[in-house]
Coordinates of C-alpha atoms in Angstrom, one line a residue:
M1 CA 24.4 8.2 -7.3
A2 CA 25.1 4.6 -8.3
G3 CA 27.2 2.9 -5.7
S4 CA 26.5 5.6 -3.1
P5 CA 26.6 4.1 0.4
L6 CA 23.7 6.4 1.4
T7 CA 21.1 4.7 -0.6
S8 CA 19.3 1.4 -0.6
K9 CA 18.9 -0.9 -3.5
S10 CA 16.2 -3.4 -4.0
P11 CA 16.2 -6.3 -6.4
S12 CA 15.5 -5.6 -10.0
P13 CA 11.9 -5.9 -11.0
K14 CA 11.0 -9.3 -12.4
E15 CA 10.6 -9.5 -16.1
S16 CA 7.3 -11.0 -17.3
S17 CA 6.1 -12.3 -20.6
P18 CA 3.3 -10.4 -22.3
K19 CA 1.4 -13.7 -22.2
E20 CA 1.4 -13.9 -18.4
S21 CA -1.7 -12.7 -16.7
S22 CA -1.8 -9.6 -14.5
P23 CA -1.2 -10.1 -10.8
H24 CA -4.4 -8.0 -10.3
E25 CA -6.6 -10.1 -12.5
Q26 CA -9.3 -12.0 -10.6
T27 CA -9.2 -15.7 -11.1
A28 CA -12.1 -18.1 -10.6
P29 CA -12.2 -19.6 -7.1
L30 CA -11.5 -23.3 -6.6
E31 CA -14.6 -25.4 -6.1
P32 CA -14.7 -27.1 -2.7
A33 CA -15.1 -30.9 -2.6
G34 CA -18.1 -30.6 -0.3
Q35 CA -20.7 -28.1 0.8
L36 CA -19.3 -25.3 3.0
E37 CA -21.3 -23.8 5.8
V38 CA -21.4 -20.0 6.1
D39 CA -20.2 -18.5 9.4
E40 CA -22.4 -15.5 9.9
G41 CA -20.6 -14.5 13.2
N42 CA -19.8 -10.8 13.3
I43 CA -16.2 -9.7 13.8
A44 CA -15.9 -6.4 15.7
D45 CA -13.4 -3.9 14.4
N46 CA -11.8 -3.7 17.8
D47 CA -11.3 -7.5 18.1
S48 CA -8.0 -8.1 19.9
A49 CA -7.2 -10.8 17.4
L50 CA -6.8 -8.1 14.8
G51 CA -3.9 -6.6 16.7
E52 CA -3.4 -3.1 18.1
N53 CA -4.7 -0.3 16.0
D54 CA -2.7 2.9 15.7
T55 CA -5.6 4.9 14.3
G56 CA -8.5 7.0 15.4
S57 CA -12.1 7.5 14.3
S58 CA -11.3 9.2 11.0
T59 CA -9.6 6.1 9.7
A60 CA -12.0 3.8 7.8
S61 CA -12.4 0.3 9.0
I62 CA -11.5 -2.4 6.5
A63 CA -14.7 -4.2 7.4
S64 CA -16.8 -1.2 6.2
S65 CA -18.3 -0.2 2.9
I66 CA -14.9 0.9 1.4
Y67 CA -15.0 -2.2 -0.8
K68 CA -18.2 -1.0 -2.6
F69 CA -16.4 0.8 -5.4
R70 CA -18.2 3.2 -7.6
I71 CA -18.4 2.0 -11.2
E72 CA -18.4 4.7 -14.0
N73 CA -17.8 4.1 -17.7
G74 CA -16.6 0.6 -17.0
R75 CA -13.9 1.7 -14.5
S76 CA -14.1 1.3 -10.7
Y77 CA -13.2 4.1 -8.3
H78 CA -12.6 4.2 -4.5
A79 CA -15.6 4.5 -2.2
Y80 CA -14.0 6.1 0.8
K81 CA -14.3 9.9 0.4
D82 CA -15.6 9.2 -3.1
G83 CA -14.3 11.6 -5.7
I84 CA -11.4 13.3 -4.0
Y85 CA -8.9 11.2 -6.0
V86 CA -9.6 11.3 -9.7
G87 CA -8.0 8.1 -10.8
P88 CA -9.6 4.7 -10.9
N89 CA -8.6 1.7 -8.8
D90 CA -9.4 -1.2 -11.2
N91 CA -7.0 -3.8 -12.5
S92 CA -5.7 -1.7 -15.3
E93 CA -4.9 1.2 -12.9
Q94 CA -3.2 -1.2 -10.5
D95 CA -1.1 -2.6 -13.4
R96 CA -0.2 1.0 -14.3
L97 CA 0.8 1.8 -10.7
D98 CA 3.0 -1.4 -10.6
L99 CA 4.7 -0.4 -13.9
Q100 CA 5.2 3.1 -12.6
H101 CA 7.0 1.7 -9.5
A102 CA 9.2 -0.5 -11.8
L103 CA 10.0 2.5 -13.9
C104 CA 11.1 4.4 -10.9
L105 CA 13.4 1.6 -9.8
L106 CA 14.9 1.5 -13.3
T107 CA 15.3 5.3 -13.4
F108 CA 16.9 5.5 -10.0
D109 CA 19.2 2.5 -10.4
N110 CA 17.0 0.3 -8.2
Q111 CA 17.1 2.7 -5.3
L112 CA 13.9 2.9 -3.3
Y113 CA 14.8 6.3 -1.9
L114 CA 17.5 8.9 -2.2
A115 CA 17.4 10.2 1.4
P116 CA 20.3 9.1 3.6
I117 CA 18.2 7.0 5.9
F118 CA 18.9 3.6 7.5
E119 CA 22.6 3.8 6.6
D120 CA 24.0 6.5 9.0
G121 CA 24.0 4.0 11.9
K122 CA 23.2 6.9 14.4
T123 CA 19.5 7.1 14.2
P124 CA 17.6 3.9 13.8
V125 CA 14.5 4.2 11.5
K126 CA 11.8 2.4 13.3
R127 CA 8.6 3.8 11.7
V128 CA 8.1 4.6 8.0
L129 CA 5.0 6.1 6.4
D130 CA 4.2 5.8 2.7
I131 CA 1.5 8.4 1.8
G132 CA -0.5 7.4 -1.3
T133 CA 0.8 3.9 -1.2
G134 CA -1.4 2.7 -4.1
T135 CA -0.8 -1.0 -4.6
G136 CA 1.8 -1.0 -1.8
C137 CA 4.9 -2.0 -3.9
W138 CA 7.2 0.6 -2.4
A139 CA 6.1 -0.1 1.2
I140 CA 6.5 -3.9 0.7
D141 CA 10.0 -3.4 -0.9
V142 CA 11.2 -1.2 2.0
S143 CA 9.8 -3.6 4.6
D144 CA 11.6 -6.5 2.9
D145 CA 14.9 -4.6 2.8
H146 CA 14.4 -3.3 6.4
P147 CA 12.6 -5.9 8.6
E148 CA 13.6 -3.9 11.7
A149 CA 11.3 -1.0 10.6
T150 CA 7.5 -0.9 10.7
V151 CA 6.2 0.4 7.4
I152 CA 2.7 1.8 7.1
G153 CA 1.1 2.5 3.7
V154 CA -1.9 4.9 3.6
A155 CA -4.3 5.2 0.7
L156 CA -7.9 6.0 -0.1
S157 CA -8.5 2.6 -1.8
P158 CA -8.0 -0.9 -0.4
I159 CA -6.1 -2.3 -3.4
Q160 CA -3.1 -3.6 -1.6
P161 CA -2.2 -7.3 -1.4
A162 CA -3.4 -9.3 1.6
F163 CA -0.2 -11.3 2.1
V164 CA 2.6 -8.9 3.0
P165 CA 5.7 -9.0 5.3
P166 CA 4.9 -8.9 9.0
N167 CA 6.4 -5.4 9.4
V168 CA 4.1 -3.7 6.8
E169 CA 0.5 -2.7 7.2
F170 CA -1.9 -0.8 5.0
Q171 CA -4.5 1.7 6.2
I172 CA -7.4 3.4 4.4
D173 CA -7.3 7.1 5.4
D174 CA -7.3 10.6 3.9
V175 CA -4.0 12.2 4.7
E176 CA -5.6 15.7 4.3
E177 CA -7.6 15.0 7.4
D178 CA -6.1 15.3 10.9
W179 CA -3.6 12.5 11.4
T180 CA -4.6 9.8 13.8
F181 CA -1.2 8.3 14.4
S182 CA -0.2 8.1 18.0
E183 CA 3.5 7.8 17.4
P184 CA 5.8 9.9 15.2
F185 CA 7.5 8.6 12.0
D186 CA 11.2 8.6 11.3
Y187 CA 10.7 8.7 7.5
I188 CA 7.7 9.9 5.5
Y189 CA 7.7 9.0 1.8
T190 CA 5.4 10.1 -1.0
R191 CA 5.6 10.3 -4.8
F192 CA 3.3 11.3 -7.7
M193 CA 0.8 13.0 -5.3
T194 CA 0.8 16.5 -6.9
V195 CA -2.7 16.2 -8.3
S196 CA -4.0 14.4 -5.2
L197 CA -3.5 16.9 -2.4
A198 CA -5.3 20.3 -2.1
N199 CA -2.2 22.1 -0.6

């Protein structure tokens, strides 16, 4: 399908030297010049400064205990709905997910999707859902290519980057539960979720 007008291409994945550190490795924080005071003020999950929320009660709050990952045999695993997804969420797994995304781009000639969306000019795609977003690579690439669309990535583990394009957001939720989205989606994308869903 190379050269097909019905597909979108994203830039080729960046090559990296084996000596470069992983983007998921934690680095030591910079030391502040002076003493910092701790702000112990509570931030409510419904704070209007956080923007409007398109979710209901079954969606976990980012401010909750979902960051308290379970550690087993030296690997970390998601805390929200602990155990329903078998894979870890540590740096090695995040690197594997990023590599898997790069391999998909190479396999499909840098096409992010094969469905004839965005290009027909008749039906604008305003809302995109990425189920099982993982590290969020696909959602970020689509949001970069289509700034007119809102892209929502959903996963069980909060391993996505904090700095993303303004038209992408990540939510921690279980897609096997009742959906809490108040608006329909124009395109729903998922990949490699066979072992993750009950039916």
